[in-house]
Amino acid sequence: MVTTQPKRPRVTLSYAQSLDGCIAAAPGQRTLLSSSQAMQMTHALRAQHDAILVGVGTVIADNPRLNVRLVEGRSPQPIVLDSQLRLPTNAALIQTPVHPLVHPLWVFCTSAAPPHRQNALLTSGTQVFLVNDDHGRVNLSEMLQVCHAQGVRSLMVEGGASVIHAFLQARLVDRVVITLAPRWLSGLPALGTALPHLPQLINPSYQILGPDIVLSADLVWENE
Ligand SMILES: NC(=O)c1ccc[n+]([C@@H]2O[C@H](COP(=O)([O-])OP(=O)(O)OC[C@H]3O[C@@H](n4cnc5c(N)ncnc54)[C@H](OP(=O)(O)O)[C@@H]3O)[C@@H](O)[C@H]2O)c1
């Protein structure tokens, strides 16, 4: 019997980490890790993807814009995973779309999201997608299928820690681009808990950008 895999975008996981594998100095703390050269690379990578995704924890901690500013290029569609719609309505991701070239935000939630929060976000122009939950959080496979149906063929996942772990745990990452900054943080690890299965990295390449080393590699999962 031939089984067809559900269609989903190609997923690139990209984040910056310290020598001890941390992505922030403490949970929920905004920590600038990348050099300006590595930030430029990140913006160029953003421009190569149809969409870019973070968890609501990153929005609350960092208030990112997720657009392309440091190089020429098109900004990707911003996406936030937010089961209960905790996203603040004054988040930069919501406020930025006044610029005509930036896409209105997409937020994926579950049935745990209160209707009044949905209404508040819809009023702000945000597009809210309700999907099934997986252990109380947005079901990633379903979310990716919805993105594919909306025309998204490439997705860049920028974090934070819970989202990095969840994508790797679900084996939904095809490529990694990881910036290694030459410092220790002893803070929030990119992977706080063990993963049941780990991918193999193939075709690794390394780039020196200012003080940072950037590792790019394709991932191969067992039984693929
Ligand atoms: N160094 C870097 O490159 C980098 C990049 C990004 C962020 N960060 C840092 O990472 C930290 C934030 O990380 P975080 O772990 O607190 O937050 P996060 O991973 O950004 O967001 C996690 C939240 O997303 C929601 N979510 C919905 N569906 C999910 C799913 N399937 N899997 C995982 N999460 C899902 C959950 O909240 P609900 O249950 O309410 O839905 C969850 O608590 C901040 O300190 C930030 O500065 C660093």
Coordinates of C-alpha atoms and ligand atoms in Angstrom, one line a residue:
M1 CA 0.0 0.0 0.0
V2 CA 1.3 3.5 -0.9
T3 CA 0.8 6.1 1.8
T4 CA 1.0 9.7 0.8
Q5 CA 2.6 12.1 3.3
P6 CA 0.5 15.2 4.0
K7 CA 1.7 18.2 2.1
R8 CA 3.7 20.7 4.2
P9 CA 6.2 23.5 3.6
R10 CA 9.9 22.8 3.9
V11 CA 11.0 23.9 7.4
T12 CA 14.3 25.7 8.2
L13 CA 15.0 25.9 12.0
S14 CA 17.2 28.9 12.7
Y15 CA 18.4 30.4 16.0
A16 CA 21.4 31.8 17.7
Q17 CA 23.0 30.0 20.7
S18 CA 25.9 30.5 23.1
L19 CA 28.8 28.1 23.6
D20 CA 26.8 26.3 26.3
G21 CA 23.8 25.8 24.0
C22 CA 21.6 28.6 25.4
I23 CA 19.4 31.0 23.5
A24 CA 18.7 33.5 26.2
A25 CA 20.3 34.6 29.5
A26 CA 17.1 33.5 31.4
P27 CA 13.7 32.2 30.3
G28 CA 11.7 35.0 28.8
Q29 CA 14.6 37.4 28.7
R30 CA 15.5 39.2 25.5
T31 CA 19.2 38.5 24.9
L32 CA 21.1 39.8 21.9
L33 CA 23.5 37.0 20.8
S34 CA 24.2 37.5 17.1
S35 CA 26.7 39.9 15.7
S36 CA 25.6 42.5 13.1
Q37 CA 27.1 40.3 10.4
A38 CA 25.1 37.2 11.6
M39 CA 21.9 39.4 11.9
Q40 CA 22.4 40.4 8.2
M41 CA 22.6 36.7 7.3
T42 CA 19.4 36.0 9.3
H43 CA 17.6 38.7 7.4
A44 CA 18.8 37.4 4.1
L45 CA 17.5 33.9 5.2
R46 CA 14.2 35.4 6.1
A47 CA 13.9 36.9 2.6
Q48 CA 14.4 33.4 1.2
H49 CA 11.3 32.0 3.0
D50 CA 7.6 32.4 2.3
A51 CA 6.8 32.5 6.1
I52 CA 8.5 32.9 9.4
L53 CA 7.2 31.5 12.8
V54 CA 7.8 32.0 16.5
G55 CA 6.0 31.0 19.7
V56 CA 4.0 33.4 21.7
G57 CA 6.7 33.2 24.4
T58 CA 9.1 34.9 22.0
V59 CA 6.6 37.6 21.2
I60 CA 6.0 38.4 24.8
A61 CA 9.8 38.3 25.6
D62 CA 11.3 40.0 22.5
N63 CA 8.4 41.8 20.8
P64 CA 10.1 40.9 17.4
R65 CA 9.0 42.3 14.0
L66 CA 10.3 39.3 12.0
N67 CA 10.6 41.3 8.8
V68 CA 13.5 41.9 6.4
R69 CA 15.3 45.2 7.2
L70 CA 19.0 44.7 7.0
V71 CA 19.2 43.5 3.4
E72 CA 17.1 44.0 0.3
G73 CA 14.4 41.5 0.0
R74 CA 10.8 40.6 0.6
S75 CA 9.5 40.1 4.2
P76 CA 8.0 36.6 4.9
Q77 CA 4.5 36.0 6.2
P78 CA 4.8 36.2 10.0
I79 CA 3.1 33.4 12.0
V80 CA 2.7 33.0 15.8
L81 CA 1.8 29.8 17.7
D82 CA -0.5 30.9 20.5
S83 CA -3.0 28.2 21.7
Q84 CA -4.9 30.5 24.1
L85 CA -4.4 33.8 22.2
R86 CA -2.2 35.4 24.9
L87 CA -0.6 37.6 22.2
P88 CA -0.6 41.3 23.4
T89 CA -2.6 43.4 20.9
N90 CA 0.1 46.1 21.1
A91 CA 2.7 43.6 19.8
A92 CA 5.0 45.0 17.1
L93 CA 3.9 42.1 14.8
I94 CA 0.3 43.5 14.9
Q95 CA 1.2 47.1 14.7
T96 CA 3.7 46.8 11.8
P97 CA 1.2 45.8 9.1
V98 CA 0.3 49.5 8.6
H99 CA 3.2 49.3 6.2
P100 CA 1.6 48.1 2.9
L101 CA 4.4 45.7 2.1
V102 CA 4.2 43.7 5.3
H103 CA 1.6 40.9 5.6
P104 CA -1.0 40.9 8.3
L105 CA 0.0 38.5 11.1
W106 CA -1.3 34.9 11.1
V107 CA -1.9 33.4 14.6
F108 CA -2.6 29.7 15.2
C109 CA -4.7 28.9 18.2
T110 CA -6.8 26.0 19.6
S111 CA -10.3 25.7 21.0
A112 CA -8.8 26.9 24.4
A113 CA -8.7 30.4 23.0
P114 CA -11.4 32.6 24.5
P115 CA -13.7 34.1 21.8
H116 CA -13.2 37.7 23.1
R117 CA -9.5 37.3 22.4
Q118 CA -10.2 36.1 18.9
N119 CA -12.4 39.1 18.3
A120 CA -9.8 41.5 19.6
L121 CA -7.2 40.1 17.3
L122 CA -9.5 40.0 14.3
T123 CA -10.3 43.7 14.9
S124 CA -6.6 44.4 14.7
G125 CA -6.4 42.8 11.2
T126 CA -4.8 39.6 12.4
Q127 CA -5.8 36.4 10.7
V128 CA -6.7 33.7 13.3
F129 CA -6.5 30.0 12.4
L130 CA -8.2 27.5 14.8
V131 CA -6.6 24.1 14.7
N132 CA -6.7 20.9 16.8
D133 CA -4.5 20.7 19.9
D134 CA -1.8 18.3 20.6
H135 CA -1.3 17.9 24.3
G136 CA -2.9 21.3 24.8
R137 CA -0.8 23.1 22.2
V138 CA -1.2 23.9 18.5
N139 CA -1.0 20.7 16.4
L140 CA 2.1 21.3 14.3
S141 CA 1.4 18.9 11.5
E142 CA -2.1 20.4 11.0
M143 CA -0.7 23.9 11.2
L144 CA 1.8 23.1 8.5
Q145 CA -0.9 21.6 6.3
V146 CA -2.9 24.8 6.7
C147 CA 0.1 26.9 5.8
H148 CA 0.7 24.8 2.7
A149 CA -2.9 25.2 1.6
Q150 CA -2.4 28.9 2.0
G151 CA 0.5 28.8 -0.5
V152 CA 3.4 28.6 2.0
R153 CA 6.1 26.4 0.6
S154 CA 9.0 27.4 2.9
L155 CA 8.9 28.2 6.5
M156 CA 11.6 29.6 8.8
V157 CA 11.2 28.7 12.5
E158 CA 13.1 31.2 14.7
G159 CA 12.2 29.9 18.2
G160 CA 12.0 30.1 21.1
A161 CA 13.0 27.1 23.2
S162 CA 9.6 25.4 23.4
V163 CA 9.0 25.8 19.7
I164 CA 12.5 24.6 18.8
H165 CA 12.0 21.5 20.9
A166 CA 8.5 20.9 19.6
F167 CA 9.5 21.0 15.9
L168 CA 12.5 18.7 16.5
Q169 CA 10.4 16.3 18.6
A170 CA 7.8 16.1 15.8
R171 CA 10.6 15.5 13.3
L172 CA 9.3 18.5 11.2
V173 CA 12.7 20.2 10.5
D174 CA 14.4 19.8 7.1
R175 CA 17.3 22.2 7.6
V176 CA 19.1 24.1 10.4
V177 CA 21.0 27.3 10.3
I178 CA 22.5 27.9 13.8
T179 CA 24.6 30.9 14.8
L180 CA 27.1 30.0 17.5
A181 CA 28.1 33.1 19.5
P182 CA 31.5 33.0 21.4
R183 CA 30.1 33.4 24.9
W184 CA 28.6 31.4 27.7
L185 CA 25.1 32.2 29.1
S186 CA 24.2 29.5 31.6
G187 CA 20.6 30.5 30.8
L188 CA 17.7 29.1 28.8
P189 CA 18.9 26.0 26.8
A190 CA 17.7 25.6 23.2
L191 CA 16.9 22.0 24.1
G192 CA 16.1 21.7 27.8
T193 CA 14.7 18.1 27.8
A194 CA 15.8 15.0 25.9
L195 CA 14.5 14.2 22.5
P196 CA 13.4 10.6 21.8
H197 CA 15.0 10.6 18.4
L198 CA 17.7 12.8 16.9
P199 CA 18.3 13.6 13.3
Q200 CA 21.6 13.2 11.4
L201 CA 23.1 16.3 10.0
I202 CA 24.3 16.1 6.4
N203 CA 26.1 18.5 4.0
P204 CA 27.2 20.7 6.9
S205 CA 28.8 24.0 6.0
Y206 CA 30.4 26.7 8.2
Q207 CA 30.6 30.4 7.8
I208 CA 32.5 32.9 9.9
L209 CA 30.5 36.0 10.3
G210 CA 32.2 38.6 12.5
P211 CA 32.9 36.8 15.8
D212 CA 30.2 34.1 15.1
I213 CA 30.3 30.7 13.4
V214 CA 27.2 29.8 11.5
L215 CA 26.4 26.1 10.9
S216 CA 24.1 25.2 8.0
A217 CA 23.1 21.6 7.4
D218 CA 20.3 19.4 6.1
L219 CA 18.6 17.0 8.5
V220 CA 17.9 13.4 7.8
W221 CA 15.6 11.5 10.2
E222 CA 15.8 7.8 10.8
N223 CA 13.4 5.7 8.6
E224 CA 13.1 8.4 6.0
Ligands
LIG1 N1 18.5 33.1 20.5 C1 17.5 33.0 19.6 O1 17.8 32.8 18.4 C2 16.1 33.1 20.1 C3 15.1 33.1 19.2 C4 13.8 33.2 19.6 C5 13.5 33.3 21.0 N2 14.5 33.3 21.8 C6 14.3 33.4 23.3 O2 13.5 32.3 23.7 C7 12.7 32.6 24.8 C8 11.3 32.3 24.6 O3 11.2 30.9 24.5 P1 9.9 30.1 25.1 O4 10.2 28.7 25.1 O5 9.6 30.8 26.4 O6 8.7 30.6 24.1 P2 8.4 30.2 22.6 O7 9.0 28.8 22.3 O8 8.7 31.3 21.8 O9 6.8 30.0 22.7 C9 6.3 28.9 23.5 C10 4.8 29.0 23.6 O10 4.2 28.9 22.3 C11 3.0 28.3 22.5 N3 2.8 27.1 21.6 C12 1.6 26.9 20.9 N4 1.7 25.7 20.3 C13 3.0 25.2 20.5 C14 3.6 24.1 20.1 N5 3.1 23.1 19.3 N6 4.9 23.8 20.6 C15 5.5 24.7 21.4 N7 4.9 25.9 21.8 C16 3.6 26.1 21.4 C17 2.9 27.8 23.9 O11 2.1 28.8 24.7 P3 0.5 28.4 24.8 O12 0.5 27.1 25.5 O13 -0.1 29.6 25.6 O14 0.0 28.3 23.4 C18 4.3 27.9 24.4 O15 4.4 28.3 25.8 C19 12.9 34.1 25.0 O16 13.8 34.4 26.1 C20 13.5 34.6 23.7 O17 14.4 35.7 23.9 C21 15.9 33.2 21.5

